[in-house]
Amino acid sequence: SAVISQKPSRDICQRGTSLTIQCQVDSQVTMMFWYRQQPGQSLTLIATANQGSEATYESGFVIDKFPISRPNLTFSTLTVSNMSPEDSSIYLCSAETGRTGELFFGEGSRLTVL
Amino acid sequence: AQSVTQPDIHITVSEGASLELRCNYSYGATPYLFWYVQSPGQGLQLLLKYFSGDTLVQGIKGFEAEFKRSQSSFNLRKPSVHWSDAAEYFCAVGAGNYGQNFVFGPGTRLSVLP
């Protein structure tokens, strides 16, 4: 299993600002994943973050809006840039540890954009 | 590409009653199947998973799920629901490759009446 810590757990932000979410895993992992969960919705994958290479973004998500860093095998950040109210969501970090096939999740970061 | 459907958006049961949440998937190979639970304001917690072997799998909190290949289903069951089971439940299918190609269903919200 893995323990994944995210911060901030929640924040209220002003339109046009940017916020960086941090994700720490208690063990080394090959890939980390960032998901968005809009109110009342399921999870949508934003991007896959590999250590030592650029993140791979899913359709509808771009690096300029959601830049990601992955400086080592236990840490990643997601920045939500130039925020608008439509960015109000829960952002979740996840990773698979070992080859179990299951994803472990952080507690999520709940962003509200005014 | 794989997909997951959960036909029931919202289910209400009385405390002590039995529960079955439906999940159907589409996947071209042998799937890795999961059920996650999300309590209000929380991240996702894995309830159980199926990779291979016995098609009836036991999970945490008294939940079980049965894999039926012929029906492409992986329904979640619990014989007696507790008030604390009220949450959002997500079925997911993965490919077992370090967390890639993980697809979540739309979720089923469970309400429990006292």
PDB file of C-alpha atoms in Angstrom:
ATOM      1  CA  SER A   1       0.000   0.000   0.000  1.00  0.00           C
ATOM      2  CA  ALA A   2       0.991   3.647  -0.160  1.00  0.00           C
ATOM      3  CA  VAL A   3       0.276   6.801   1.751  1.00  0.00           C
ATOM      4  CA  ILE A   4      -0.208   9.827  -0.457  1.00  0.00           C
ATOM      5  CA  SER A   5      -0.278  13.291   1.064  1.00  0.00           C
ATOM      6  CA  GLN A   6      -1.594  16.333  -0.705  1.00  0.00           C
ATOM      7  CA  LYS A   7      -1.574  19.967   0.200  1.00  0.00           C
ATOM      8  CA  PRO A   8      -3.362  22.237   0.364  1.00  0.00           C
ATOM      9  CA  SER A   9      -6.440  20.212   1.285  1.00  0.00           C
ATOM     10  CA  ARG A  10      -8.622  23.110   0.263  1.00  0.00           C
ATOM     11  CA  ASP A  11      -8.276  26.694  -0.857  1.00  0.00           C
ATOM     12  CA  ILE A  12     -10.334  29.590  -2.047  1.00  0.00           C
ATOM     13  CA  CYS A  13      -8.725  31.478  -4.904  1.00  0.00           C
ATOM     14  CA  GLN A  14      -9.381  34.591  -6.903  1.00  0.00           C
ATOM     15  CA  ARG A  15     -10.000  34.523 -10.642  1.00  0.00           C
ATOM     16  CA  GLY A  16      -6.817  34.947 -12.656  1.00  0.00           C
ATOM     17  CA  THR A  17      -4.446  33.617 -10.001  1.00  0.00           C
ATOM     18  CA  SER A  18      -2.533  30.341  -9.987  1.00  0.00           C
ATOM     19  CA  LEU A  19      -2.232  27.667  -7.335  1.00  0.00           C
ATOM     20  CA  THR A  20       0.243  24.841  -6.959  1.00  0.00           C
ATOM     21  CA  ILE A  21      -0.796  21.555  -5.382  1.00  0.00           C
ATOM     22  CA  GLN A  22       1.848  19.318  -3.883  1.00  0.00           C
ATOM     23  CA  CYS A  23       1.733  15.537  -3.726  1.00  0.00           C
ATOM     24  CA  GLN A  24       4.074  13.366  -1.659  1.00  0.00           C
ATOM     25  CA  VAL A  25       4.171   9.555  -1.762  1.00  0.00           C
ATOM     26  CA  ASP A  26       5.743   7.546   1.039  1.00  0.00           C
ATOM     27  CA  SER A  27       7.511   5.235  -1.410  1.00  0.00           C
ATOM     28  CA  GLN A  28       9.135   5.472  -4.819  1.00  0.00           C
ATOM     29  CA  VAL A  29       6.709   5.114  -7.705  1.00  0.00           C
ATOM     30  CA  THR A  30       7.188   4.986 -11.438  1.00  0.00           C
ATOM     31  CA  MET A  31       4.187   7.026 -12.462  1.00  0.00           C
ATOM     32  CA  MET A  32       2.006   9.530 -10.697  1.00  0.00           C
ATOM     33  CA  PHE A  33      -1.355  10.674 -11.951  1.00  0.00           C
ATOM     34  CA  TRP A  34      -3.377  13.832 -11.545  1.00  0.00           C
ATOM     35  CA  TYR A  35      -7.152  13.655 -11.701  1.00  0.00           C
ATOM     36  CA  ARG A  36      -9.864  16.277 -11.632  1.00  0.00           C
ATOM     37  CA  GLN A  37     -13.253  15.662 -10.067  1.00  0.00           C
ATOM     38  CA  GLN A  38     -15.771  18.366 -10.865  1.00  0.00           C
ATOM     39  CA  PRO A  39     -18.718  18.787  -8.512  1.00  0.00           C
ATOM     40  CA  GLY A  40     -20.946  15.727  -8.564  1.00  0.00           C
ATOM     41  CA  GLN A  41     -18.861  14.063 -11.258  1.00  0.00           C
ATOM     42  CA  SER A  42     -16.516  11.138 -11.634  1.00  0.00           C
ATOM     43  CA  LEU A  43     -12.754  11.355 -11.977  1.00  0.00           C
ATOM     44  CA  THR A  44     -11.117  12.600 -15.147  1.00  0.00           C
ATOM     45  CA  LEU A  45      -7.427  12.045 -15.777  1.00  0.00           C
ATOM     46  CA  ILE A  46      -5.534  15.273 -16.380  1.00  0.00           C
ATOM     47  CA  ALA A  47      -2.052  13.912 -16.954  1.00  0.00           C
ATOM     48  CA  THR A  48       0.498  11.253 -16.167  1.00  0.00           C
ATOM     49  CA  ALA A  49       3.723  12.423 -14.539  1.00  0.00           C
ATOM     50  CA  ASN A  50       6.896  10.427 -15.080  1.00  0.00           C
ATOM     51  CA  GLN A  51      10.105  11.236 -13.285  1.00  0.00           C
ATOM     52  CA  GLY A  52      12.683  12.720 -15.621  1.00  0.00           C
ATOM     53  CA  SER A  53      10.380  13.437 -18.521  1.00  0.00           C
ATOM     54  CA  GLU A  54       7.565  15.765 -19.429  1.00  0.00           C
ATOM     55  CA  ALA A  55       4.088  14.916 -18.302  1.00  0.00           C
ATOM     56  CA  THR A  56       1.669  13.323 -20.738  1.00  0.00           C
ATOM     57  CA  TYR A  57      -1.622  15.198 -20.960  1.00  0.00           C
ATOM     58  CA  GLU A  58      -5.027  13.824 -21.794  1.00  0.00           C
ATOM     59  CA  SER A  59      -7.230  15.311 -24.448  1.00  0.00           C
ATOM     60  CA  GLY A  60      -8.678  18.587 -23.271  1.00  0.00           C
ATOM     61  CA  PHE A  61      -5.850  19.415 -20.891  1.00  0.00           C
ATOM     62  CA  VAL A  62      -2.776  21.454 -21.823  1.00  0.00           C
ATOM     63  CA  ILE A  63       0.543  22.137 -20.188  1.00  0.00           C
ATOM     64  CA  ASP A  64       0.094  25.908 -20.144  1.00  0.00           C
ATOM     65  CA  LYS A  65      -3.011  25.557 -18.010  1.00  0.00           C
ATOM     66  CA  PHE A  66      -1.873  22.627 -15.846  1.00  0.00           C
ATOM     67  CA  PRO A  67       1.920  22.565 -15.637  1.00  0.00           C
ATOM     68  CA  ILE A  68       3.254  19.548 -13.758  1.00  0.00           C
ATOM     69  CA  SER A  69       6.593  18.871 -12.169  1.00  0.00           C
ATOM     70  CA  ARG A  70       8.012  15.503 -11.174  1.00  0.00           C
ATOM     71  CA  PRO A  71      11.469  16.154  -9.717  1.00  0.00           C
ATOM     72  CA  ASN A  72      11.906  12.728  -8.111  1.00  0.00           C
ATOM     73  CA  LEU A  73      10.228   9.370  -7.572  1.00  0.00           C
ATOM     74  CA  THR A  74       8.174  10.444  -4.554  1.00  0.00           C
ATOM     75  CA  PHE A  75       6.958  13.948  -5.343  1.00  0.00           C
ATOM     76  CA  SER A  76       4.943  15.867  -7.900  1.00  0.00           C
ATOM     77  CA  THR A  77       3.206  19.191  -8.219  1.00  0.00           C
ATOM     78  CA  LEU A  78       0.252  20.343 -10.290  1.00  0.00           C
ATOM     79  CA  THR A  79      -0.312  24.026 -10.939  1.00  0.00           C
ATOM     80  CA  VAL A  80      -3.701  25.327 -11.962  1.00  0.00           C
ATOM     81  CA  SER A  81      -2.942  28.520 -13.873  1.00  0.00           C
ATOM     82  CA  ASN A  82      -4.995  31.605 -14.562  1.00  0.00           C
ATOM     83  CA  MET A  83      -7.931  30.134 -12.693  1.00  0.00           C
ATOM     84  CA  SER A  84     -11.566  30.736 -13.508  1.00  0.00           C
ATOM     85  CA  PRO A  85     -14.682  29.575 -11.644  1.00  0.00           C
ATOM     86  CA  GLU A  86     -14.851  26.605 -14.030  1.00  0.00           C
ATOM     87  CA  ASP A  87     -11.667  25.302 -12.418  1.00  0.00           C
ATOM     88  CA  SER A  88     -13.463  24.830  -9.095  1.00  0.00           C
ATOM     89  CA  SER A  89     -12.976  21.114  -8.503  1.00  0.00           C
ATOM     90  CA  ILE A  90     -11.276  18.515  -6.409  1.00  0.00           C
ATOM     91  CA  TYR A  91      -7.822  17.678  -7.708  1.00  0.00           C
ATOM     92  CA  LEU A  92      -6.527  14.259  -6.770  1.00  0.00           C
ATOM     93  CA  CYS A  93      -3.045  12.833  -6.917  1.00  0.00           C
ATOM     94  CA  SER A  94      -2.611   9.091  -7.308  1.00  0.00           C
ATOM     95  CA  ALA A  95      -0.005   6.433  -7.871  1.00  0.00           C
ATOM     96  CA  GLU A  96       0.391   2.724  -8.197  1.00  0.00           C
ATOM     97  CA  THR A  97       2.997   1.152  -5.936  1.00  0.00           C
ATOM     98  CA  GLY A  98       4.496  -2.157  -6.840  1.00  0.00           C
ATOM     99  CA  ARG A  99       2.808  -4.008  -9.637  1.00  0.00           C
ATOM    100  CA  THR A 100      -0.550  -4.454  -7.952  1.00  0.00           C
ATOM    101  CA  GLY A 101      -2.495  -2.632 -10.623  1.00  0.00           C
ATOM    102  CA  GLU A 102      -4.422  -0.593  -8.077  1.00  0.00           C
ATOM    103  CA  LEU A 103      -4.255   3.148  -7.708  1.00  0.00           C
ATOM    104  CA  PHE A 104      -3.818   4.798  -4.334  1.00  0.00           C
ATOM    105  CA  PHE A 105      -5.153   8.291  -3.848  1.00  0.00           C
ATOM    106  CA  GLY A 106      -4.418  11.327  -1.796  1.00  0.00           C
ATOM    107  CA  GLU A 107      -7.202  13.042   0.107  1.00  0.00           C
ATOM    108  CA  GLY A 108      -7.623  15.564  -2.680  1.00  0.00           C
ATOM    109  CA  SER A 109      -7.331  19.326  -2.907  1.00  0.00           C
ATOM    110  CA  ARG A 110     -10.649  21.133  -3.068  1.00  0.00           C
ATOM    111  CA  LEU A 111     -10.317  24.402  -4.971  1.00  0.00           C
ATOM    112  CA  THR A 112     -12.965  27.068  -5.104  1.00  0.00           C
ATOM    113  CA  VAL A 113     -12.400  29.904  -7.549  1.00  0.00           C
ATOM    114  CA  LEU A 114     -14.348  33.114  -6.998  1.00  0.00           C
TER     115      LEU A 114
ATOM    116  CA  ALA B   1     -10.525   1.603 -25.191  1.00  0.00           C
ATOM    117  CA  GLN B   2     -12.064   0.415 -21.984  1.00  0.00           C
ATOM    118  CA  SER B   3     -15.219   1.888 -20.462  1.00  0.00           C
ATOM    119  CA  VAL B   4     -17.258   1.464 -17.323  1.00  0.00           C
ATOM    120  CA  THR B   5     -20.952   2.026 -16.718  1.00  0.00           C
ATOM    121  CA  GLN B   6     -22.797   2.205 -13.441  1.00  0.00           C
ATOM    122  CA  PRO B   7     -26.499   2.224 -14.279  1.00  0.00           C
ATOM    123  CA  ASP B   8     -27.666   3.579 -10.929  1.00  0.00           C
ATOM    124  CA  ILE B   9     -26.859   7.206 -10.217  1.00  0.00           C
ATOM    125  CA  HIS B  10     -28.392   7.185  -6.752  1.00  0.00           C
ATOM    126  CA  ILE B  11     -29.582   4.350  -4.519  1.00  0.00           C
ATOM    127  CA  THR B  12     -31.325   4.646  -1.163  1.00  0.00           C
ATOM    128  CA  VAL B  13     -31.532   1.710   1.227  1.00  0.00           C
ATOM    129  CA  SER B  14     -32.561   1.307   4.822  1.00  0.00           C
ATOM    130  CA  GLU B  15     -29.964   0.532   7.428  1.00  0.00           C
ATOM    131  CA  GLY B  16     -29.661  -3.233   7.815  1.00  0.00           C
ATOM    132  CA  ALA B  17     -30.921  -3.948   4.314  1.00  0.00           C
ATOM    133  CA  SER B  18     -28.844  -5.680   1.676  1.00  0.00           C
ATOM    134  CA  LEU B  19     -27.132  -3.747  -1.087  1.00  0.00           C
ATOM    135  CA  GLU B  20     -26.069  -4.415  -4.640  1.00  0.00           C
ATOM    136  CA  LEU B  21     -24.367  -1.797  -6.805  1.00  0.00           C
ATOM    137  CA  ARG B  22     -24.085  -2.613 -10.478  1.00  0.00           C
ATOM    138  CA  CYS B  23     -21.050  -2.199 -12.689  1.00  0.00           C
ATOM    139  CA  ASN B  24     -20.545  -3.189 -16.313  1.00  0.00           C
ATOM    140  CA  TYR B  25     -17.310  -2.809 -18.192  1.00  0.00           C
ATOM    141  CA  SER B  26     -15.951  -3.007 -21.684  1.00  0.00           C
ATOM    142  CA  TYR B  27     -12.374  -4.150 -22.127  1.00  0.00           C
ATOM    143  CA  GLY B  28     -10.624  -6.140 -24.805  1.00  0.00           C
ATOM    144  CA  ALA B  29      -8.360  -8.170 -22.565  1.00  0.00           C
ATOM    145  CA  THR B  30      -8.513  -9.583 -19.067  1.00  0.00           C
ATOM    146  CA  PRO B  31      -9.504  -6.646 -16.919  1.00  0.00           C
ATOM    147  CA  TYR B  32      -8.245  -5.507 -13.579  1.00  0.00           C
ATOM    148  CA  LEU B  33     -11.436  -4.471 -11.756  1.00  0.00           C
ATOM    149  CA  PHE B  34     -11.813  -2.267  -8.713  1.00  0.00           C
ATOM    150  CA  TRP B  35     -14.381  -0.715  -6.429  1.00  0.00           C
ATOM    151  CA  TYR B  36     -13.523   2.507  -4.636  1.00  0.00           C
ATOM    152  CA  VAL B  37     -15.511   4.437  -2.053  1.00  0.00           C
ATOM    153  CA  GLN B  38     -15.427   8.186  -1.518  1.00  0.00           C
ATOM    154  CA  SER B  39     -16.913   9.602   1.632  1.00  0.00           C
ATOM    155  CA  PRO B  40     -17.890  13.280   1.597  1.00  0.00           C
ATOM    156  CA  GLY B  41     -14.828  15.511   1.499  1.00  0.00           C
ATOM    157  CA  GLN B  42     -12.473  12.566   1.296  1.00  0.00           C
ATOM    158  CA  GLY B  43     -10.217  10.929  -1.249  1.00  0.00           C
ATOM    159  CA  LEU B  44     -10.832   7.487  -2.706  1.00  0.00           C
ATOM    160  CA  GLN B  45     -10.388   4.315  -0.707  1.00  0.00           C
ATOM    161  CA  LEU B  46     -10.061   0.925  -2.345  1.00  0.00           C
ATOM    162  CA  LEU B  47     -12.760  -1.518  -1.240  1.00  0.00           C
ATOM    163  CA  LEU B  48     -11.681  -4.519  -3.280  1.00  0.00           C
ATOM    164  CA  LYS B  49     -10.077  -5.641  -6.506  1.00  0.00           C
ATOM    165  CA  TYR B  50     -10.141  -8.509  -8.945  1.00  0.00           C
ATOM    166  CA  PHE B  51      -7.205  -9.588 -11.081  1.00  0.00           C
ATOM    167  CA  SER B  52      -7.700 -13.315 -11.580  1.00  0.00           C
ATOM    168  CA  GLY B  53      -8.688 -16.498  -9.801  1.00  0.00           C
ATOM    169  CA  ASP B  54     -11.783 -16.814  -7.641  1.00  0.00           C
ATOM    170  CA  THR B  55     -14.494 -14.678  -9.164  1.00  0.00           C
ATOM    171  CA  LEU B  56     -15.980 -13.794  -5.784  1.00  0.00           C
ATOM    172  CA  VAL B  57     -13.689 -11.372  -3.995  1.00  0.00           C
ATOM    173  CA  GLN B  58     -13.914 -10.109  -0.467  1.00  0.00           C
ATOM    174  CA  GLY B  59     -13.043  -6.592   0.501  1.00  0.00           C
ATOM    175  CA  ILE B  60     -12.940  -4.299   3.454  1.00  0.00           C
ATOM    176  CA  LYS B  61     -15.943  -3.161   5.493  1.00  0.00           C
ATOM    177  CA  GLY B  62     -17.883  -6.350   4.734  1.00  0.00           C
ATOM    178  CA  PHE B  63     -18.161  -5.745   0.977  1.00  0.00           C
ATOM    179  CA  GLU B  64     -17.802  -8.397  -1.696  1.00  0.00           C
ATOM    180  CA  ALA B  65     -17.977  -8.358  -5.481  1.00  0.00           C
ATOM    181  CA  GLU B  66     -18.498 -11.020  -8.109  1.00  0.00           C
ATOM    182  CA  PHE B  67     -16.814 -10.985 -11.508  1.00  0.00           C
ATOM    183  CA  LYS B  68     -19.001 -12.413 -14.270  1.00  0.00           C
ATOM    184  CA  ARG B  69     -17.127 -12.514 -17.535  1.00  0.00           C
ATOM    185  CA  SER B  70     -20.160 -13.601 -19.555  1.00  0.00           C
ATOM    186  CA  GLN B  71     -22.052 -10.522 -18.417  1.00  0.00           C
ATOM    187  CA  SER B  72     -19.053  -8.154 -18.305  1.00  0.00           C
ATOM    188  CA  SER B  73     -20.124  -7.273 -14.800  1.00  0.00           C
ATOM    189  CA  PHE B  74     -18.494  -6.706 -11.450  1.00  0.00           C
ATOM    190  CA  ASN B  75     -21.313  -5.977  -9.014  1.00  0.00           C
ATOM    191  CA  LEU B  76     -20.651  -4.903  -5.448  1.00  0.00           C
ATOM    192  CA  ARG B  77     -22.677  -6.389  -2.606  1.00  0.00           C
ATOM    193  CA  LYS B  78     -23.086  -6.069   1.129  1.00  0.00           C
ATOM    194  CA  PRO B  79     -25.540  -8.164   3.147  1.00  0.00           C
ATOM    195  CA  SER B  80     -26.355  -5.514   5.756  1.00  0.00           C
ATOM    196  CA  VAL B  81     -25.750  -1.813   5.198  1.00  0.00           C
ATOM    197  CA  HIS B  82     -24.614   0.483   7.980  1.00  0.00           C
ATOM    198  CA  TRP B  83     -25.323   4.220   8.145  1.00  0.00           C
ATOM    199  CA  SER B  84     -21.598   4.859   7.728  1.00  0.00           C
ATOM    200  CA  ASP B  85     -21.710   3.245   4.272  1.00  0.00           C
ATOM    201  CA  ALA B  86     -23.396   6.333   2.855  1.00  0.00           C
ATOM    202  CA  ALA B  87     -20.910   7.562   0.248  1.00  0.00           C
ATOM    203  CA  GLU B  88     -20.095   7.649  -3.455  1.00  0.00           C
ATOM    204  CA  TYR B  89     -18.996   4.363  -4.988  1.00  0.00           C
ATOM    205  CA  PHE B  90     -16.881   4.132  -8.111  1.00  0.00           C
ATOM    206  CA  CYS B  91     -16.237   1.065 -10.211  1.00  0.00           C
ATOM    207  CA  ALA B  92     -13.031   1.156 -12.250  1.00  0.00           C
ATOM    208  CA  VAL B  93     -11.177  -0.938 -14.784  1.00  0.00           C
ATOM    209  CA  GLY B  94      -7.424  -0.914 -15.297  1.00  0.00           C
ATOM    210  CA  ALA B  95      -4.816  -2.621 -17.397  1.00  0.00           C
ATOM    211  CA  GLY B  96      -2.329  -3.415 -14.649  1.00  0.00           C
ATOM    212  CA  ASN B  97       0.445  -1.369 -16.240  1.00  0.00           C
ATOM    213  CA  TYR B  98       1.586   0.873 -13.417  1.00  0.00           C
ATOM    214  CA  GLY B  99      -1.771   2.608 -13.165  1.00  0.00           C
ATOM    215  CA  GLN B 100      -2.094   3.589 -16.784  1.00  0.00           C
ATOM    216  CA  ASN B 101      -5.319   3.202 -18.742  1.00  0.00           C
ATOM    217  CA  PHE B 102      -7.393   3.394 -15.589  1.00  0.00           C
ATOM    218  CA  VAL B 103     -11.023   4.258 -16.280  1.00  0.00           C
ATOM    219  CA  PHE B 104     -13.615   5.151 -13.673  1.00  0.00           C
ATOM    220  CA  GLY B 105     -17.342   4.739 -13.907  1.00  0.00           C
ATOM    221  CA  PRO B 106     -19.664   7.678 -13.260  1.00  0.00           C
ATOM    222  CA  GLY B 107     -20.291   6.641  -9.673  1.00  0.00           C
ATOM    223  CA  THR B 108     -23.307   5.606  -7.611  1.00  0.00           C
ATOM    224  CA  ARG B 109     -24.330   7.687  -4.630  1.00  0.00           C
ATOM    225  CA  LEU B 110     -25.593   5.589  -1.737  1.00  0.00           C
ATOM    226  CA  SER B 111     -27.923   7.056   0.849  1.00  0.00           C
ATOM    227  CA  VAL B 112     -28.828   5.079   3.979  1.00  0.00           C
ATOM    228  CA  LEU B 113     -32.080   5.624   5.842  1.00  0.00           C
ATOM    229  CA  PRO B 114     -32.105   5.110   9.602  1.00  0.00           C
TER     230      PRO B 114
END
